[in-house]
Coordinates of C-alpha atoms in Angstrom, one line a residue:
Chain A
M44 CA 133.6 176.6 197.0
L45 CA 136.9 174.6 196.6
S46 CA 139.9 176.9 196.5
K47 CA 142.5 176.8 193.8
R48 CA 145.7 175.6 195.5
I49 CA 149.1 177.2 195.4
I50 CA 151.9 174.7 195.9
A51 CA 155.5 175.5 196.5
C52 CA 158.1 173.1 195.3
L53 CA 161.4 172.7 197.2
D54 CA 164.0 171.2 194.9
V55 CA 166.3 169.5 197.3
R56 CA 169.8 168.1 196.7
D57 CA 171.8 166.6 199.6
G58 CA 169.5 168.1 202.1
Q59 CA 169.6 171.7 200.7
V60 CA 167.2 173.6 198.5
V61 CA 169.0 174.2 195.3
K62 CA 166.7 176.5 193.2
G63 CA 166.7 180.1 194.2
V64 CA 170.0 180.1 195.9
H65 CA 171.3 182.5 193.3
F66 CA 169.1 185.2 194.9
E67 CA 171.9 186.6 197.0
E68 CA 169.7 187.7 200.0
L69 CA 168.1 184.3 200.3
R70 CA 171.2 182.2 200.6
A71 CA 170.3 181.4 204.2
A72 CA 166.9 180.0 203.0
G73 CA 168.7 177.0 201.5
D74 CA 167.5 174.9 204.4
P75 CA 164.3 173.1 203.3
A76 CA 162.7 173.2 206.8
A77 CA 163.4 177.0 207.1
L78 CA 162.0 177.7 203.7
A79 CA 159.0 175.5 204.3
G80 CA 158.3 177.3 207.5
R81 CA 158.4 180.7 205.7
Y82 CA 156.0 179.5 202.9
N83 CA 153.7 178.1 205.5
A84 CA 153.6 181.5 207.4
E85 CA 152.8 183.2 204.0
G86 CA 149.8 180.9 203.5
I87 CA 151.1 178.3 201.1
D88 CA 148.4 175.5 200.6
E89 CA 150.7 172.6 200.1
L90 CA 154.4 171.7 199.7
V91 CA 156.3 169.4 197.4
I92 CA 159.8 168.2 198.2
L93 CA 161.4 167.2 194.9
D94 CA 164.5 165.3 195.9
I95 CA 167.3 165.3 193.4
T96 CA 169.9 163.8 195.7
A97 CA 172.3 161.7 193.7
T98 CA 174.0 159.6 196.4
I99 CA 173.6 155.9 197.3
E100 CA 172.2 157.2 200.7
T101 CA 169.2 158.7 198.8
R102 CA 166.4 157.0 200.7
R103 CA 167.7 157.8 204.1
A104 CA 168.7 161.3 203.2
R105 CA 165.2 162.0 201.7
A106 CA 163.5 160.6 204.8
D107 CA 165.6 162.9 207.0
T108 CA 164.6 165.9 204.9
V109 CA 161.0 164.9 204.9
R110 CA 161.0 164.4 208.6
R111 CA 162.6 167.8 209.3
V112 CA 160.1 169.6 207.0
A113 CA 157.1 167.7 208.3
A114 CA 158.0 168.2 211.9
E115 CA 156.4 171.7 212.3
L116 CA 154.0 171.7 209.3
F117 CA 150.3 170.8 209.4
I118 CA 149.5 171.2 205.7
P119 CA 149.8 168.5 203.0
L120 CA 153.3 167.5 202.0
A121 CA 154.1 165.5 198.8
V122 CA 157.5 163.9 198.1
G123 CA 158.8 163.1 194.6
G124 CA 162.1 162.4 192.9
G125 CA 163.6 159.0 193.3
I126 CA 160.5 157.1 194.3
H127 CA 161.2 154.0 192.4
S128 CA 159.6 151.2 194.5
E129 CA 156.9 150.5 197.1
D130 CA 159.7 150.6 199.7
D131 CA 160.8 154.1 198.6
A132 CA 157.2 155.2 198.9
A133 CA 156.8 153.6 202.2
A134 CA 160.0 155.3 203.6
A135 CA 158.7 158.7 202.4
I136 CA 155.3 158.2 203.9
D137 CA 156.6 156.8 207.2
A138 CA 158.8 160.0 207.4
G139 CA 155.7 162.2 207.2
A140 CA 154.8 162.6 203.5
D141 CA 151.1 162.6 202.8
K142 CA 151.6 161.9 199.1
V143 CA 154.3 160.4 196.9
S144 CA 154.8 161.6 193.4
L145 CA 155.7 158.9 190.8
N146 CA 157.2 159.7 187.4
T147 CA 159.8 157.5 185.8
A148 CA 158.8 154.6 188.0
A149 CA 155.2 154.8 187.0
L150 CA 156.1 154.8 183.3
A151 CA 158.4 151.8 183.8
D152 CA 155.8 149.9 185.9
P153 CA 152.3 151.4 185.8
G154 CA 151.2 148.7 188.2
L155 CA 153.1 150.5 191.0
I156 CA 150.3 153.2 190.9
T157 CA 147.7 150.6 191.7
T158 CA 149.9 148.9 194.3
L159 CA 150.5 152.2 196.2
A160 CA 146.8 153.3 195.8
A161 CA 145.7 150.0 197.3
R162 CA 148.1 150.3 200.2
Y163 CA 147.8 154.1 201.0
G164 CA 144.7 155.2 199.2
S165 CA 144.5 157.1 195.9
Q166 CA 144.8 160.5 197.7
A167 CA 148.4 159.5 198.5
V168 CA 149.4 158.8 194.9
V169 CA 150.4 161.6 192.5
V170 CA 151.5 160.7 189.0
A171 CA 153.9 163.3 187.7
I172 CA 153.9 163.8 183.9
D173 CA 156.7 165.7 182.1
A174 CA 155.4 166.7 178.7
K175 CA 156.8 168.4 175.7
R176 CA 155.0 169.7 172.6
E177 CA 155.7 167.6 169.5
G178 CA 153.6 168.9 166.6
D179 CA 150.0 168.9 167.9
R180 CA 150.6 166.3 170.5
F181 CA 152.2 166.3 173.9
A182 CA 155.0 163.7 174.3
V183 CA 155.8 162.3 177.7
Y184 CA 159.4 162.1 178.9
A185 CA 161.0 160.1 181.6
R186 CA 164.2 160.6 183.6
S187 CA 163.8 164.3 184.3
G188 CA 162.8 165.0 180.7
R189 CA 165.8 163.3 179.2
V190 CA 164.2 160.1 177.7
A191 CA 161.1 159.9 175.5
A192 CA 158.6 157.6 177.1
D193 CA 156.7 156.8 173.8
R194 CA 153.4 158.0 175.4
E195 CA 151.1 160.9 174.9
A196 CA 150.3 163.1 177.9
V197 CA 146.5 163.1 177.8
E198 CA 146.3 159.3 177.2
W199 CA 148.9 158.7 180.0
A200 CA 146.9 160.9 182.4
R201 CA 143.7 159.0 181.7
E202 CA 145.6 155.7 182.3
A203 CA 147.1 156.9 185.5
E204 CA 143.6 157.9 186.8
R205 CA 142.2 154.5 185.8
R206 CA 145.1 152.8 187.6
G207 CA 144.3 154.7 190.9
A208 CA 146.3 158.0 190.8
G209 CA 144.7 160.6 193.0
E210 CA 146.2 163.6 191.2
I211 CA 148.3 164.5 188.2
L212 CA 151.3 166.8 188.5
L213 CA 151.8 168.1 185.0
T214 CA 155.0 169.8 184.0
S215 CA 155.6 171.5 180.7
I216 CA 159.2 170.8 179.7
D217 CA 159.0 173.6 177.1
R218 CA 158.2 176.2 179.8
D219 CA 160.1 174.9 182.8
G220 CA 162.5 177.5 184.0
T221 CA 161.6 180.0 181.2
K222 CA 159.2 182.2 183.3
A223 CA 157.2 182.5 180.1
G224 CA 154.0 181.3 181.8
F225 CA 152.3 177.9 182.2
D226 CA 151.4 175.9 179.1
C227 CA 147.7 176.5 179.4
V228 CA 146.9 174.5 176.2
L229 CA 148.6 171.4 177.7
T230 CA 147.1 171.9 181.1
A231 CA 143.5 172.4 179.8
A232 CA 143.9 169.3 177.5
V233 CA 144.8 167.1 180.4
S234 CA 142.5 168.7 183.0
S235 CA 139.5 168.3 180.7
A236 CA 140.4 164.6 180.1
V237 CA 140.5 163.4 183.7
S238 CA 138.2 163.7 186.7
I239 CA 141.1 163.9 189.2
P240 CA 142.8 167.2 190.0
V241 CA 145.6 168.5 187.8
V242 CA 148.5 170.5 189.3
A243 CA 150.1 172.7 186.6
S244 CA 153.8 173.2 186.7
G245 CA 156.6 174.8 184.7
G246 CA 156.8 178.4 183.5
A247 CA 155.5 180.5 186.3
G248 CA 157.0 184.0 185.9
G249 CA 154.4 186.5 187.1
L250 CA 151.2 186.8 189.0
D251 CA 149.1 186.8 185.8
D252 CA 150.5 183.5 184.8
F253 CA 148.6 182.0 187.7
V254 CA 145.4 183.7 186.7
D255 CA 145.7 182.3 183.2
V256 CA 146.4 178.7 184.3
F257 CA 143.4 178.7 186.7
T258 CA 141.1 180.1 184.0
T259 CA 142.2 179.2 180.4
G260 CA 144.3 176.3 181.7
R261 CA 141.6 174.8 183.9
A262 CA 144.2 173.8 186.5
D263 CA 143.0 172.8 190.0
A264 CA 146.4 173.8 191.5
A265 CA 149.5 175.5 190.4
L266 CA 153.1 174.7 191.5
A267 CA 156.1 176.9 191.3
A268 CA 159.6 176.9 192.9
S269 CA 161.9 179.8 192.1
I270 CA 159.1 182.5 191.9
F271 CA 158.4 182.1 195.6
H272 CA 162.1 182.6 196.5
N273 CA 161.8 186.1 195.2
A274 CA 160.6 188.3 198.0
D275 CA 158.6 190.5 195.6
T276 CA 156.3 187.6 194.6
N277 CA 155.4 185.9 197.9
V278 CA 152.4 183.7 198.4
R279 CA 150.4 186.3 200.1
A280 CA 150.8 188.8 197.2
L281 CA 149.9 186.0 194.7
K282 CA 146.7 185.1 196.6
R283 CA 145.7 188.7 196.9
H284 CA 146.1 189.0 193.1
L285 CA 144.1 185.8 192.4
A286 CA 141.3 186.9 194.7
A287 CA 141.1 190.3 193.0
H288 CA 140.6 188.3 189.7
G289 CA 137.7 186.3 191.2
I290 CA 139.6 183.1 191.7
P291 CA 138.8 181.3 194.9
V292 CA 141.8 180.9 197.2
R293 CA 142.3 180.0 200.8
P294 CA 142.5 183.3 202.7
W295 CA 145.9 184.5 203.7
S296 CA 146.4 185.6 207.3
Chain B
M114 CA 144.9 159.9 227.3
I115 CA 143.3 159.8 223.9
A116 CA 143.2 156.6 222.0
L117 CA 144.0 156.7 218.3
I118 CA 142.4 153.7 216.6
D119 CA 144.6 152.0 214.0
Y120 CA 142.6 149.8 211.7
G121 CA 144.9 149.9 208.8
A122 CA 143.3 152.7 206.9
G123 CA 146.1 155.1 206.1
N124 CA 148.9 156.0 208.4
L125 CA 148.4 157.6 211.8
A126 CA 151.6 159.5 211.9
S127 CA 150.2 162.9 210.9
V128 CA 147.3 162.8 213.3
R129 CA 149.6 161.6 216.1
K130 CA 152.1 164.5 215.3
A131 CA 149.3 167.1 215.4
L132 CA 148.0 165.8 218.7
G133 CA 151.5 165.9 220.0
A134 CA 151.9 169.5 218.8
I135 CA 148.8 170.6 220.9
G136 CA 150.2 168.7 224.0
A137 CA 147.6 165.9 224.0
D138 CA 148.6 162.5 225.4
V139 CA 148.0 159.8 222.7
M140 CA 148.2 156.1 222.6
V141 CA 147.4 153.6 219.9
P142 CA 145.6 150.7 221.5
S143 CA 146.7 147.2 220.4
A144 CA 143.6 145.5 221.7
P145 CA 140.0 146.6 222.5
A146 CA 140.6 146.1 226.2
D147 CA 143.1 149.0 226.1
L148 CA 140.2 151.4 225.7
A149 CA 139.0 150.8 229.3
D150 CA 140.8 153.8 230.7
V151 CA 141.1 156.3 227.9
R152 CA 139.5 159.8 228.1
G153 CA 138.5 159.9 224.4
I154 CA 138.7 158.1 221.1
I155 CA 139.8 159.3 217.7
V156 CA 138.9 157.2 214.7
P157 CA 141.1 158.5 211.8
G158 CA 141.3 157.0 208.4
V159 CA 141.5 157.6 204.7
G160 CA 140.7 155.1 201.9
H161 CA 137.9 152.6 201.3
F162 CA 134.8 152.3 203.5
G163 CA 135.4 148.5 203.4
A164 CA 138.5 149.0 205.6
T165 CA 136.2 149.8 208.5
R166 CA 135.3 146.1 208.6
A167 CA 138.4 145.7 210.7
L168 CA 136.5 147.6 213.4
H169 CA 133.5 145.1 213.5
G170 CA 133.1 142.9 216.5
E171 CA 135.2 143.5 219.6
W172 CA 136.4 146.9 218.6
T173 CA 132.9 148.2 217.9
D174 CA 131.7 146.8 221.3
A175 CA 134.6 148.5 223.1
I176 CA 134.1 151.8 221.4
L177 CA 130.4 151.8 222.1
A178 CA 131.1 151.0 225.7
V179 CA 133.4 154.1 226.0
I180 CA 130.8 156.3 224.3
G181 CA 128.1 154.8 226.5
E182 CA 130.0 156.1 229.5
G183 CA 129.9 159.7 228.1
R184 CA 133.4 159.8 226.9
P185 CA 133.9 161.7 223.6
L186 CA 134.7 160.3 220.1
L187 CA 136.0 162.1 217.0
G188 CA 135.8 160.5 213.6
I189 CA 138.1 162.0 210.9
C190 CA 137.3 161.6 207.2
L191 CA 136.5 157.9 206.8
G192 CA 136.3 157.7 210.6
M193 CA 133.4 160.2 210.4
Q194 CA 131.6 158.3 207.6
W195 CA 131.9 155.1 209.7
L196 CA 129.6 156.8 212.3
F197 CA 126.7 156.6 209.8
E198 CA 124.7 153.5 208.9
G199 CA 126.8 152.6 205.9
S200 CA 128.2 153.8 202.6
D201 CA 127.5 153.1 199.0
E202 CA 131.3 152.5 198.7
A203 CA 130.9 149.2 200.5
P204 CA 127.2 148.4 200.5
D205 CA 127.6 145.1 202.5
C206 CA 129.7 146.7 205.2
A207 CA 127.7 148.2 208.1
G208 CA 128.7 151.4 209.7
L209 CA 128.5 152.1 213.5
G210 CA 125.0 153.5 213.0
L211 CA 125.2 156.2 215.7
L212 CA 124.1 158.8 213.1
A213 CA 121.2 158.3 210.7
G214 CA 121.8 158.2 207.0
R215 CA 124.1 156.6 204.4
C216 CA 127.2 158.0 202.8
Y217 CA 127.2 158.3 199.0
R218 CA 129.6 159.3 196.2
L219 CA 129.8 163.0 195.2
R220 CA 127.8 163.4 192.1
G221 CA 130.4 165.7 190.5
N222 CA 128.0 168.3 189.2
D223 CA 130.5 170.3 187.1
V224 CA 133.2 169.7 189.7
K225 CA 136.0 167.2 190.0
V226 CA 135.8 164.1 192.1
P227 CA 137.7 163.3 194.3
H228 CA 137.2 166.6 196.2
I229 CA 140.8 167.5 197.0
G230 CA 142.0 170.8 198.5
W231 CA 140.9 173.6 200.8
N232 CA 137.3 174.5 201.2
T233 CA 135.1 176.5 203.6
I234 CA 132.8 175.1 206.1
D235 CA 129.4 176.8 206.6
I236 CA 128.6 176.5 210.3
R237 CA 124.9 176.0 210.7
R238 CA 124.6 175.6 214.5
Q239 CA 126.9 175.7 217.5
G240 CA 129.1 172.7 217.9
S241 CA 131.8 172.2 220.6
I242 CA 134.2 170.7 218.1
V243 CA 134.3 173.9 215.9
A244 CA 134.3 176.4 218.8
G245 CA 136.5 179.4 218.0
V246 CA 136.6 178.7 214.3
A247 CA 136.0 182.0 212.4
P248 CA 133.5 182.2 209.6
G249 CA 135.1 181.6 206.2
T250 CA 137.9 179.4 207.6
Q251 CA 139.0 176.7 205.2
F252 CA 140.1 173.2 205.9
Y253 CA 141.8 170.5 203.8
F254 CA 139.6 167.8 202.3
T255 CA 140.5 164.7 200.3
H256 CA 137.6 162.3 199.6
S257 CA 135.1 161.1 197.1
F258 CA 132.3 159.9 199.4
V259 CA 130.2 162.2 201.6
A260 CA 127.7 162.1 204.5
P261 CA 124.2 163.6 204.0
V262 CA 123.2 166.8 205.6
S263 CA 120.9 166.0 208.5
G264 CA 119.9 167.2 212.0
D265 CA 123.3 166.1 213.2
T266 CA 125.1 168.4 210.8
V267 CA 127.0 171.2 212.5
A268 CA 128.6 172.5 209.3
S269 CA 128.2 171.8 205.6
T270 CA 130.5 172.3 202.7
E271 CA 129.7 172.7 199.0
H272 CA 131.3 170.8 196.2
G273 CA 128.8 170.5 193.4
E274 CA 126.3 169.8 196.1
L275 CA 126.0 170.3 199.9
F276 CA 127.3 167.6 202.2
A277 CA 128.0 167.3 206.0
S278 CA 131.5 168.4 206.8
V279 CA 131.1 168.6 210.6
V280 CA 128.6 166.4 212.6
E281 CA 127.9 166.2 216.3
R282 CA 125.4 164.1 218.3
G283 CA 126.0 164.2 222.0
Q284 CA 129.6 163.6 222.6
V285 CA 130.1 161.9 219.3
A286 CA 131.6 164.2 216.6
G287 CA 133.0 163.8 213.1
V288 CA 134.8 166.0 210.6
Q289 CA 135.1 165.2 206.9
F290 CA 138.2 167.3 206.5
H291 CA 141.6 166.5 207.9
P292 CA 142.3 168.7 210.9
E293 CA 145.8 167.4 211.1
K294 CA 146.5 168.9 207.6
S295 CA 144.5 172.1 208.0
G296 CA 147.0 174.4 209.6
E297 CA 146.2 176.4 212.7
A298 CA 142.4 176.0 212.1
G299 CA 142.8 172.2 212.2
L300 CA 144.8 172.4 215.4
T301 CA 141.9 174.4 216.9
V302 CA 139.5 171.6 216.2
L303 CA 141.9 169.0 217.7
R304 CA 142.4 171.3 220.8
N305 CA 138.6 171.4 221.2
F306 CA 138.4 167.7 221.1
A307 CA 141.3 167.3 223.6
E308 CA 139.5 169.7 225.9
L309 CA 136.4 167.5 225.7
A310 CA 138.5 164.5 226.5
R311 CA 140.2 166.0 229.6

């Protein structure tokens, strides 16, 4: 039976992981390759590097980070943040990324999904959707949640699938950073509407939040960042908890 | 020396990196004649079965010649499916035909297609390519088409239905999962192949 995936997100700025550095004891874990290595040893199923570097050297800096993280890892690695063109995607994949995650660029030019799927295969193309509840619908936002994209999340996910996306990375803007739990209504709505896997993101606070998103939320994978920086909630403990609740996970060593 | 066949179906970097990590010597042949002296062949690949058309003709002849001399071959994902007679994904594109049967799309019985993520392999009989792999070990899959379970099946996997996840016939082997993305277990599979190709 297919396992539910646990994905760790490394938010990287200028080559350093930026979330979680306020945990005093983990200051040294600000190096993405070191943190990736730790998660890998704990049994993480996949990694996402979300690059929020804001310099003109972005593409080269991102490639360096990806190369360093990918060097010792033999699990899937996705890269997002600042993938605006086919060249950006190619640079990330050449550096060792297995998948690229498109967000704002896909909204601006949905054809980019198809172009990249044709070149690298659908399995390499993740469409990231940032959604916010507005009444009884889920509005899509671009530019890190700052600009309304005039699209509805379920419809956009369907279109992304039709255009060749291999997975949807779905983030609840309402829950992001709140630790109030994933938005299971949003996740279930999108997951039920598409055939491709949906990765839930935003709001992970405790172990039970993951149980909820894999059951009520019908998620195929769940992504979190800061929760894994906390030594009390490592990947191994999470998987043990999920297994105890009858959710299929890849065994931890 | 192991030859990693580049036929434009996905990038080879991760397979190459994993082979490097286990200390195997790898080369990417630029012409079929380069296969003359290799100890084994890996046919990787992700994507559409139609991409295997690039292997028709001289490449197929050279690969069959290597196999004919008893040297081992490992097909990964699309490279494994290519070992069969063909695939519904590209009906007019013939496979290598070393293994009987046709690949077909997962029916998606109450499961999502593509099949993406970590899943177990159920080892049905001994196979040199999965030697040392413990029961219950999971590997990383990403695909929509599958090969049928047959006498060549060493291990099967379930995703709404059973399909062949490891095949072996003589020194020809194939894995539907990605050993280069399956952590230590995946490296074990690649080590087994490198051992066969010594």
